[in-house]
Amino acid sequence: MKRTKVTGIDVGTTKVCTVMGDIDEKNNARVMGVGIAPTRGLAKGMVVNLNEARESIRESVRRAERTAGYKVESAYVGVTGRHISSVNNRGAIAIARNDRLVRAEDLKRVMEVARSVEIPRDQKVLHVIPRAYSVDGQGGIKNPVGMHGFRLDVETHIITAAVTSIQNLTKCIRSIGIEIEDLILEPLASAEAVLAPEERLDGVLLADIGGFTTDVAVFKDNAICHTSILPVGGYQISRDISIGLGLTYEAAEDIKKKHGNVTPMGNAEAIEDRTINIGQQAISLNDLGEIIRARVDELIRLIVMELPQKDYARFIPSGLVLTGGGANLGGIIDMARDITRFPVRLGTPVNLPGVSDALCDPAYATSVGLLLWRTRNNNAQTHHAKGGLRGLISPVLRLFR
Ligand SMILES: Nc1ncnc2c1ncn2[C@@H]1O[C@H](COP(=O)(O)OP(=O)(O)OP(=O)(O)O)[C@@H](O)[C@H]1O
Ligand SMILES: [Mg+2]
């Protein structure tokens, strides 16, 4: 069976992860190489030092190529950072022809109308995603081609990013000889790796807790309805620990990963508070938990505030799915459940065939999603969404070339 090579590069705020693989004609993916390297030259998701950023991407790609045994030629690249904004917009056109038949070119035309929303001059459109169409007022149509009507409306979700940020990222990737297939907003990629189709249909909130950012995406009726990037992540938790307990940032990061837990200790345990020694210092695990809990409590509330509707039980019956390295924090799932009263689960990427053992961690949801992007956007149901996406992204990419 013919297999097509695909690569995803997730340039995160703490790590760059390259996943190389291939997909067969039935859209089954296989992982051939994984390369992880610490991110340098980025601050809050934006490239601040081109050389350093390029070197960490190169290192991650090189490691993946070594396992795969071949070179990366092109890749799907993830985009994140606080420079990203999103808005929902509508567009409407008349079907003036005699037969009143909606054709593919009408979809293109109505999408053009919908995307003509005013955006700041330093921003560029990254994705225009059709959420649903309506023909003569009848809404909720996923693909109106072939239907008859006088008027075609589309509801879209438009994501914009800072021109300079995208230019710098594109430049880094191209300078190591890799062509960009598409730029994908990171939470959209994470969703591909961890969400079930029923969850997207019923309504679900996805939050990817990364190093410096938490990426949020809300899906309802099988369409994306909200995305946002919160400028808070694991870094802020470690910084609180470092300040609160008087440790270096590195020691705080280490103790968080090894001993951090947000489960409140009952009175009995509080009396027997355990301590651990860091150098000369005895650290109380109770104090550590308290510091982390305060920041995580705030973060979970910020995530929930992103929901566009307050009737949560009806709007997102599938609840909250947590991904990103921060989702590994001990007790965070139970804590999120207590605060939100939603169902909450950990989003770990599916175990793909091949050398994917290292990827079975919520921190790699974005990277796996970038690899799967093409398979999930190839099938008939999402085909025209992809048409809209690619058709409109390509001019953006050309602009950055
Ligand atoms: N076991 C753990 N407990 C708590 N935090 C953890 C654990 N493992 C990783 N983290 C935290 O996860 C964060 C990194 O997550 P991730 O790898 O998803 O970030 P990233 O993809 O580089 O960043 P971003 O998605 O914001 O661009 C770090 O702040 C790290 O401290
Ligand atoms: Mg990430």
CSV table of C-alpha atoms and ligand atoms in Angstrom, one decimal:
chain,number,residue,atom,x,y,z
A,1,MET,CA,0.0,0.0,0.0
A,2,LYS,CA,1.3,3.5,-0.9
A,3,ARG,CA,2.4,5.5,2.1
A,4,THR,CA,2.9,9.3,2.3
A,5,LYS,CA,5.5,10.8,4.5
A,6,VAL,CA,4.3,13.5,7.0
A,7,THR,CA,6.1,15.5,9.7
A,8,GLY,CA,4.9,17.7,12.5
A,9,ILE,CA,7.0,20.2,14.2
A,10,ASP,CA,5.7,21.6,17.5
A,11,VAL,CA,7.8,24.6,18.5
A,12,GLY,CA,6.6,24.9,22.1
A,13,THR,CA,7.7,27.4,24.7
A,14,THR,CA,9.8,24.8,26.5
A,15,LYS,CA,10.5,22.1,24.0
A,16,VAL,CA,10.6,21.6,20.3
A,17,CYS,CA,9.2,18.2,19.3
A,18,THR,CA,9.5,16.8,15.7
A,19,VAL,CA,7.4,13.7,14.9
A,20,MET,CA,8.1,12.0,11.5
A,21,GLY,CA,5.9,9.3,10.2
A,22,ASP,CA,3.8,8.2,7.3
A,23,ILE,CA,0.1,7.6,6.4
A,24,ASP,CA,-1.3,4.9,4.2
A,25,GLU,CA,-4.2,5.2,1.8
A,26,LYS,CA,-6.7,4.4,4.6
A,27,ASN,CA,-5.3,7.3,6.6
A,28,ASN,CA,-3.6,5.1,9.2
A,29,ALA,CA,-0.6,6.9,10.7
A,30,ARG,CA,2.7,5.3,11.8
A,31,VAL,CA,5.5,7.1,13.7
A,32,MET,CA,9.0,6.7,12.2
A,33,GLY,CA,11.0,9.2,14.2
A,34,VAL,CA,10.7,11.4,17.2
A,35,GLY,CA,13.1,14.2,18.2
A,36,ILE,CA,12.8,16.4,21.3
A,37,ALA,CA,15.1,19.3,22.1
A,38,PRO,CA,14.8,22.2,24.7
A,39,THR,CA,13.5,25.4,23.2
A,40,ARG,CA,15.9,28.4,23.1
A,41,GLY,CA,15.5,31.8,21.5
A,42,LEU,CA,11.8,32.1,22.3
A,43,ALA,CA,10.0,34.2,24.8
A,44,LYS,CA,6.3,33.7,25.5
A,45,GLY,CA,5.9,31.9,22.3
A,46,MET,CA,7.6,34.5,20.1
A,47,VAL,CA,11.0,34.2,18.5
A,48,VAL,CA,13.4,36.6,20.1
A,49,ASN,CA,16.7,35.2,18.9
A,50,LEU,CA,16.6,33.7,15.4
A,51,ASN,CA,19.9,31.9,15.6
A,52,GLU,CA,19.1,30.2,18.9
A,53,ALA,CA,15.5,29.3,17.8
A,54,ARG,CA,16.8,27.9,14.5
A,55,GLU,CA,19.4,25.8,16.3
A,56,SER,CA,16.9,24.2,18.7
A,57,ILE,CA,14.5,23.4,15.9
A,58,ARG,CA,17.5,22.0,13.9
A,59,GLU,CA,18.5,19.8,16.9
A,60,SER,CA,15.0,18.4,17.3
A,61,VAL,CA,14.7,17.7,13.6
A,62,ARG,CA,18.1,16.1,13.5
A,63,ARG,CA,17.2,13.7,16.4
A,64,ALA,CA,14.0,12.7,14.7
A,65,GLU,CA,15.8,12.1,11.3
A,66,ARG,CA,18.4,9.9,13.1
A,67,THR,CA,15.7,7.5,14.3
A,68,ALA,CA,13.7,7.6,11.0
A,69,GLY,CA,16.7,7.2,8.7
A,70,TYR,CA,15.6,9.8,6.2
A,71,LYS,CA,15.4,13.6,5.9
A,72,VAL,CA,12.5,15.9,6.6
A,73,GLU,CA,11.5,17.8,3.4
A,74,SER,CA,8.3,19.5,4.6
A,75,ALA,CA,6.3,19.8,7.8
A,76,TYR,CA,3.1,20.9,9.5
A,77,VAL,CA,4.1,23.5,12.0
A,78,GLY,CA,2.3,24.5,15.2
A,79,VAL,CA,1.8,28.1,16.1
A,80,THR,CA,1.0,29.5,19.6
A,81,GLY,CA,1.7,32.6,21.7
A,82,ARG,CA,-0.1,35.6,23.2
A,83,HIS,CA,-0.1,37.3,19.8
A,84,ILE,CA,-2.9,35.1,18.6
A,85,SER,CA,-6.5,36.3,18.6
A,86,SER,CA,-9.8,34.9,17.3
A,87,VAL,CA,-13.2,36.1,16.4
A,88,ASN,CA,-16.4,34.5,15.0
A,89,ASN,CA,-17.8,36.2,11.9
A,90,ARG,CA,-20.7,35.6,9.5
A,91,GLY,CA,-20.9,36.1,5.7
A,92,ALA,CA,-23.8,36.0,3.3
A,93,ILE,CA,-24.2,36.0,-0.5
A,94,ALA,CA,-27.0,35.7,-2.9
A,95,ILE,CA,-27.2,32.8,-5.4
A,96,ALA,CA,-28.2,34.8,-8.4
A,97,ARG,CA,-28.1,32.1,-11.0
A,98,ASN,CA,-31.4,30.8,-12.5
A,99,ASP,CA,-31.0,27.2,-11.1
A,100,ARG,CA,-30.3,28.6,-7.6
A,101,LEU,CA,-27.9,25.7,-7.1
A,102,VAL,CA,-25.1,26.1,-4.5
A,103,ARG,CA,-21.7,25.3,-6.1
A,104,ALA,CA,-18.2,25.0,-4.7
A,105,GLU,CA,-17.3,28.5,-6.0
A,106,ASP,CA,-20.2,29.9,-3.9
A,107,LEU,CA,-18.5,28.5,-0.8
A,108,LYS,CA,-15.3,30.2,-1.8
A,109,ARG,CA,-17.2,33.5,-2.4
A,110,VAL,CA,-19.1,33.4,0.9
A,111,MET,CA,-15.9,32.6,2.8
A,112,GLU,CA,-14.3,35.6,1.2
A,113,VAL,CA,-17.1,37.8,2.5
A,114,ALA,CA,-16.9,36.2,6.0
A,115,ARG,CA,-13.2,36.8,6.2
A,116,SER,CA,-13.3,40.4,5.3
A,117,VAL,CA,-13.5,41.3,9.0
A,118,GLU,CA,-11.4,44.2,10.1
A,119,ILE,CA,-8.2,43.1,11.8
A,120,PRO,CA,-5.3,45.2,13.2
A,121,ARG,CA,-2.6,46.0,10.7
A,122,ASP,CA,0.1,44.0,12.5
A,123,GLN,CA,-2.1,40.9,12.4
A,124,LYS,CA,-2.6,38.3,9.6
A,125,VAL,CA,-5.3,35.7,9.2
A,126,LEU,CA,-4.0,32.3,10.0
A,127,HIS,CA,-7.2,30.1,9.8
A,128,VAL,CA,-10.7,30.8,8.5
A,129,ILE,CA,-12.7,27.8,9.5
A,130,PRO,CA,-16.3,27.4,8.3
A,131,ARG,CA,-18.4,26.2,11.3
A,132,ALA,CA,-21.8,25.8,9.6
A,133,TYR,CA,-23.7,27.0,6.6
A,134,SER,CA,-27.3,28.0,6.2
A,135,VAL,CA,-29.3,28.1,3.0
A,136,ASP,CA,-32.4,30.4,3.0
A,137,GLY,CA,-32.3,30.6,6.8
A,138,GLN,CA,-32.1,26.8,7.4
A,139,GLY,CA,-29.0,26.5,9.6
A,140,GLY,CA,-26.6,23.8,10.8
A,141,ILE,CA,-25.6,22.6,7.3
A,142,LYS,CA,-22.1,21.1,7.1
A,143,ASN,CA,-21.9,21.0,3.2
A,144,PRO,CA,-24.5,22.9,1.2
A,145,VAL,CA,-23.0,22.1,-2.2
A,146,GLY,CA,-25.8,20.7,-4.4
A,147,MET,CA,-28.6,22.3,-2.4
A,148,HIS,CA,-31.0,25.0,-3.9
A,149,GLY,CA,-31.6,28.4,-2.4
A,150,PHE,CA,-31.5,32.2,-2.8
A,151,ARG,CA,-29.2,33.0,0.0
A,152,LEU,CA,-26.1,31.3,1.5
A,153,ASP,CA,-24.8,32.2,4.9
A,154,VAL,CA,-21.6,30.9,6.6
A,155,GLU,CA,-20.5,31.1,10.2
A,156,THR,CA,-16.8,31.1,10.5
A,157,HIS,CA,-14.1,31.1,13.2
A,158,ILE,CA,-11.2,33.3,12.2
A,159,ILE,CA,-7.8,33.1,13.9
A,160,THR,CA,-5.2,35.8,13.4
A,161,ALA,CA,-1.6,36.0,14.4
A,162,ALA,CA,1.1,38.7,14.6
A,163,VAL,CA,2.7,39.1,11.2
A,164,THR,CA,6.2,39.4,12.6
A,165,SER,CA,5.9,36.3,14.8
A,166,ILE,CA,4.8,34.1,11.9
A,167,GLN,CA,7.5,35.6,9.7
A,168,ASN,CA,10.2,34.8,12.2
A,169,LEU,CA,9.0,31.2,12.8
A,170,THR,CA,8.7,30.6,9.1
A,171,LYS,CA,12.2,32.0,8.5
A,172,CYS,CA,13.7,29.6,11.1
A,173,ILE,CA,12.1,26.5,9.6
A,174,ARG,CA,12.9,27.5,6.0
A,175,SER,CA,16.5,28.3,6.9
A,176,ILE,CA,17.1,24.7,7.8
A,177,GLY,CA,15.8,23.5,4.4
A,178,ILE,CA,12.2,22.5,5.5
A,179,GLU,CA,9.2,23.6,3.5
A,180,ILE,CA,6.0,24.4,5.5
A,181,GLU,CA,2.9,22.5,4.4
A,182,ASP,CA,0.7,24.5,6.7
A,183,LEU,CA,0.8,26.5,9.9
A,184,ILE,CA,-1.7,25.1,12.5
A,185,LEU,CA,-2.9,26.7,15.7
A,186,GLU,CA,-1.6,24.4,18.4
A,187,PRO,CA,-4.8,23.7,20.3
A,188,LEU,CA,-6.4,22.6,17.0
A,189,ALA,CA,-3.6,20.1,16.5
A,190,SER,CA,-3.9,18.9,20.2
A,191,ALA,CA,-7.6,18.3,19.6
A,192,GLU,CA,-6.8,16.0,16.6
A,193,ALA,CA,-4.7,13.8,18.9
A,194,VAL,CA,-7.0,13.5,21.9
A,195,LEU,CA,-10.6,14.3,21.3
A,196,ALA,CA,-13.2,11.7,20.3
A,197,PRO,CA,-15.7,12.7,17.5
A,198,GLU,CA,-18.6,12.4,20.0
A,199,GLU,CA,-17.0,14.9,22.3
A,200,ARG,CA,-16.7,17.5,19.5
A,201,LEU,CA,-20.3,16.9,18.6
A,202,ASP,CA,-21.7,17.1,22.1
A,203,GLY,CA,-19.5,20.0,23.2
A,204,VAL,CA,-16.0,19.9,24.9
A,205,LEU,CA,-13.4,22.3,26.3
A,206,LEU,CA,-9.8,21.5,25.6
A,207,ALA,CA,-7.0,23.1,27.5
A,208,ASP,CA,-3.3,22.5,26.8
A,209,ILE,CA,-1.2,23.6,29.8
A,210,GLY,CA,2.2,24.3,28.4
A,211,GLY,CA,5.3,26.1,29.6
A,212,PHE,CA,4.4,29.7,29.2
A,213,THR,CA,0.9,29.4,27.7
A,214,THR,CA,-2.3,27.5,28.1
A,215,ASP,CA,-4.0,27.0,24.8
A,216,VAL,CA,-7.8,26.7,24.9
A,217,ALA,CA,-10.2,25.4,22.3
A,218,VAL,CA,-14.0,24.9,22.5
A,219,PHE,CA,-15.8,22.5,20.2
A,220,LYS,CA,-19.6,22.3,19.8
A,221,ASP,CA,-21.7,20.6,17.1
A,222,ASN,CA,-18.6,19.2,15.5
A,223,ALA,CA,-17.1,22.6,14.9
A,224,ILE,CA,-14.6,24.9,16.6
A,225,CYS,CA,-16.4,27.8,18.2
A,226,HIS,CA,-13.7,29.4,20.3
A,227,THR,CA,-9.9,29.5,20.7
A,228,SER,CA,-7.7,31.5,22.9
A,229,ILE,CA,-4.1,31.5,24.2
A,230,LEU,CA,-3.8,32.4,27.9
A,231,PRO,CA,-0.4,33.7,29.0
A,232,VAL,CA,-0.1,31.4,32.0
A,233,GLY,CA,1.5,27.9,32.1
A,234,GLY,CA,3.8,25.7,34.1
A,235,TYR,CA,6.5,28.4,34.2
A,236,GLN,CA,4.3,30.6,36.5
A,237,ILE,CA,3.7,27.7,38.9
A,238,SER,CA,7.5,27.0,39.1
A,239,ARG,CA,8.2,30.7,39.6
A,240,ASP,CA,5.7,30.9,42.5
A,241,ILE,CA,7.4,27.9,44.1
A,242,SER,CA,10.8,29.5,43.6
A,243,ILE,CA,9.7,32.8,45.2
A,244,GLY,CA,7.5,31.2,47.9
A,245,LEU,CA,10.1,28.7,49.1
A,246,GLY,CA,13.3,30.7,48.3
A,247,LEU,CA,14.6,28.1,45.8
A,248,THR,CA,16.3,28.6,42.4
A,249,TYR,CA,14.0,28.4,39.4
A,250,GLU,CA,15.6,25.1,38.4
A,251,ALA,CA,15.1,23.5,41.8
A,252,ALA,CA,11.5,24.7,41.9
A,253,GLU,CA,10.8,23.2,38.5
A,254,ASP,CA,12.4,19.9,39.6
A,255,ILE,CA,10.5,19.7,42.9
A,256,LYS,CA,7.3,20.6,41.2
A,257,LYS,CA,7.6,17.7,38.7
A,258,LYS,CA,8.8,15.2,41.4
A,259,HIS,CA,6.7,16.1,44.4
A,260,GLY,CA,4.1,18.6,43.2
A,261,ASN,CA,0.5,17.6,44.1
A,262,VAL,CA,-2.6,19.7,44.4
A,263,THR,CA,-4.7,17.2,46.4
A,264,PRO,CA,-5.5,19.0,49.7
A,265,MET,CA,-4.2,17.1,52.7
A,266,GLY,CA,-6.7,16.1,55.3
A,267,ASN,CA,-6.1,17.2,58.9
A,268,ALA,CA,-4.5,13.9,59.9
A,269,GLU,CA,-2.0,14.1,57.1
A,270,ALA,CA,-1.3,17.8,57.7
A,271,ILE,CA,-0.1,17.0,61.2
A,272,GLU,CA,2.3,14.5,59.8
A,273,ASP,CA,3.5,16.9,57.1
A,274,ARG,CA,6.3,15.3,55.1
A,275,THR,CA,9.4,17.3,54.3
A,276,ILE,CA,12.1,16.8,51.7
A,277,ASN,CA,15.6,18.2,51.8
A,278,ILE,CA,16.9,20.4,49.0
A,279,GLY,CA,20.6,21.2,49.9
A,280,GLN,CA,20.4,22.5,53.5
A,281,GLN,CA,16.8,23.4,53.2
A,282,ALA,CA,13.8,21.3,54.5
A,283,ILE,CA,10.8,21.9,52.3
A,284,SER,CA,7.3,21.1,53.6
A,285,LEU,CA,5.2,19.2,51.0
A,286,ASN,CA,2.2,20.9,52.5
A,287,ASP,CA,3.5,24.3,51.7
A,288,LEU,CA,4.6,23.2,48.3
A,289,GLY,CA,1.0,21.9,47.6
A,290,GLU,CA,-0.5,25.2,48.9
A,291,ILE,CA,1.6,27.3,46.5
A,292,ILE,CA,0.8,25.2,43.5
A,293,ARG,CA,-2.9,24.9,44.4
A,294,ALA,CA,-3.3,28.7,44.5
A,295,ARG,CA,-1.9,29.1,40.9
A,296,VAL,CA,-3.7,26.1,39.5
A,297,ASP,CA,-7.0,27.2,41.0
A,298,GLU,CA,-6.6,30.6,39.3
A,299,LEU,CA,-5.7,28.9,36.0
A,300,ILE,CA,-8.7,26.6,36.0
A,301,ARG,CA,-11.0,29.5,36.6
A,302,LEU,CA,-9.4,31.4,33.7
A,303,ILE,CA,-9.9,28.4,31.4
A,304,VAL,CA,-13.6,28.2,32.4
A,305,MET,CA,-14.1,31.9,31.8
A,306,GLU,CA,-13.2,31.3,28.2
A,307,LEU,CA,-16.5,29.5,27.6
A,308,PRO,CA,-18.8,31.7,25.6
A,309,GLN,CA,-21.9,30.4,27.4
A,310,LYS,CA,-22.7,30.0,31.0
A,311,ASP,CA,-25.0,27.1,30.8
A,312,TYR,CA,-22.1,24.7,31.0
A,313,ALA,CA,-23.9,21.4,31.5
A,314,ARG,CA,-25.8,21.9,28.2
A,315,PHE,CA,-23.0,23.7,26.3
A,316,ILE,CA,-20.1,21.2,27.0
A,317,PRO,CA,-21.6,18.0,28.3
A,318,SER,CA,-18.3,16.2,27.5
A,319,GLY,CA,-16.5,18.6,30.0
A,320,LEU,CA,-12.9,19.5,30.1
A,321,VAL,CA,-9.9,17.6,28.6
A,322,LEU,CA,-6.5,18.6,29.8
A,323,THR,CA,-3.3,18.2,27.8
A,324,GLY,CA,0.2,19.7,27.8
A,325,GLY,CA,3.0,18.9,30.3
A,326,GLY,CA,1.2,20.8,33.0
A,327,ALA,CA,-1.6,18.2,32.9
A,328,ASN,CA,0.8,15.8,34.5
A,329,LEU,CA,0.7,17.7,37.8
A,330,GLY,CA,-0.4,15.3,40.6
A,331,GLY,CA,-4.1,15.7,41.5
A,332,ILE,CA,-4.9,18.3,38.8
A,333,ILE,CA,-7.7,16.3,37.3
A,334,ASP,CA,-9.6,15.9,40.6
A,335,MET,CA,-9.0,19.5,41.5
A,336,ALA,CA,-10.4,20.7,38.1
A,337,ARG,CA,-13.4,18.4,38.6
A,338,ASP,CA,-14.1,19.9,42.0
A,339,ILE,CA,-13.8,23.5,40.7
A,340,THR,CA,-15.8,23.1,37.5
A,341,ARG,CA,-18.2,20.3,38.3
A,342,PHE,CA,-17.7,19.1,34.7
A,343,PRO,CA,-16.4,15.7,33.7
A,344,VAL,CA,-12.6,16.2,33.5
A,345,ARG,CA,-10.1,13.8,31.9
A,346,LEU,CA,-6.5,13.7,30.9
A,347,GLY,CA,-5.8,13.9,27.1
A,348,THR,CA,-3.0,11.5,26.3
A,349,PRO,CA,-2.4,10.9,22.6
A,350,VAL,CA,-3.4,7.5,21.2
A,351,ASN,CA,-0.7,4.9,21.0
A,352,LEU,CA,0.2,5.0,17.3
A,353,PRO,CA,2.1,2.1,15.6
A,354,GLY,CA,5.8,2.6,15.2
A,355,VAL,CA,8.3,4.3,17.5
A,356,SER,CA,5.8,6.3,19.5
A,357,ASP,CA,6.4,5.2,23.1
A,358,ALA,CA,7.9,8.5,24.0
A,359,LEU,CA,4.7,10.3,22.8
A,360,CYS,CA,2.3,8.7,25.3
A,361,ASP,CA,2.3,11.8,27.4
A,362,PRO,CA,-0.2,14.7,27.4
A,363,ALA,CA,2.8,17.0,26.6
A,364,TYR,CA,3.0,15.5,23.1
A,365,ALA,CA,-0.7,15.9,22.2
A,366,THR,CA,0.2,18.9,19.9
A,367,SER,CA,3.0,17.1,18.1
A,368,VAL,CA,1.0,14.0,17.5
A,369,GLY,CA,-1.9,16.1,16.3
A,370,LEU,CA,0.3,17.9,13.8
A,371,LEU,CA,1.3,14.4,12.4
A,372,LEU,CA,-2.4,13.4,12.2
A,373,TRP,CA,-3.6,16.8,10.8
A,374,ARG,CA,-3.5,15.5,7.2
A,375,THR,CA,-5.3,12.2,7.9
A,376,ARG,CA,-8.1,13.9,9.9
A,377,ASN,CA,-8.5,16.6,7.3
A,378,ASN,CA,-8.5,14.3,4.3
A,379,ASN,CA,-11.8,12.4,4.9
A,380,ALA,CA,-15.0,13.4,3.2
A,381,GLN,CA,-16.7,14.9,6.2
A,382,THR,CA,-14.1,17.5,6.8
A,383,HIS,CA,-12.9,17.8,3.2
A,384,HIS,CA,-14.6,21.1,2.4
A,385,ALA,CA,-13.6,22.6,5.8
A,386,LYS,CA,-10.0,21.7,4.7
A,387,GLY,CA,-10.6,23.2,1.3
A,388,GLY,CA,-11.6,26.4,3.0
A,389,LEU,CA,-8.7,26.2,5.3
A,390,ARG,CA,-6.0,25.4,2.8
A,391,GLY,CA,-7.4,27.7,0.2
A,392,LEU,CA,-7.1,30.6,2.5
A,393,ILE,CA,-4.0,29.7,4.3
A,394,SER,CA,-2.0,29.2,1.2
A,395,PRO,CA,-2.1,32.9,0.2
A,396,VAL,CA,-0.9,33.7,3.8
A,397,LEU,CA,2.0,31.3,3.4
A,398,ARG,CA,2.9,32.7,0.0
A,399,LEU,CA,3.0,36.1,1.7
A,400,PHE,CA,5.6,34.9,4.2
A,401,ARG,CA,7.7,33.1,1.6
B,1,LIG,N1,5.0,15.9,36.2
B,1,LIG,C1,4.8,17.2,36.0
B,1,LIG,N2,4.2,18.0,37.0
B,1,LIG,C2,3.9,19.3,36.8
B,1,LIG,N3,4.3,20.0,35.8
B,1,LIG,C3,4.9,19.3,34.8
B,1,LIG,C4,5.2,17.9,34.8
B,1,LIG,N4,5.8,17.6,33.7
B,1,LIG,C5,5.9,18.7,32.9
B,1,LIG,N5,5.4,19.8,33.6
B,1,LIG,C6,5.4,21.2,33.1
B,1,LIG,O1,4.8,21.3,31.8
B,1,LIG,C7,5.4,22.4,31.2
B,1,LIG,C8,5.8,22.1,29.8
B,1,LIG,O2,4.7,21.6,29.1
B,1,LIG,P1,4.8,21.3,27.5
B,1,LIG,O3,5.9,20.4,27.2
B,1,LIG,O4,3.4,20.9,27.1
B,1,LIG,O5,5.1,22.8,27.0
B,1,LIG,P2,5.4,23.4,25.6
B,1,LIG,O6,4.6,22.6,24.6
B,1,LIG,O7,6.9,23.5,25.4
B,1,LIG,O8,4.8,24.8,25.8
B,1,LIG,P3,3.6,25.6,25.0
B,1,LIG,O9,2.6,24.6,24.7
B,1,LIG,O10,3.1,26.6,26.0
B,1,LIG,O11,4.2,26.3,23.9
B,1,LIG,C9,6.6,22.9,32.1
B,1,LIG,O12,6.2,24.1,32.7
B,1,LIG,C10,6.8,21.7,33.0
B,1,LIG,O13,7.2,22.2,34.3
B,2,MG,MG,2.8,22.8,23.7
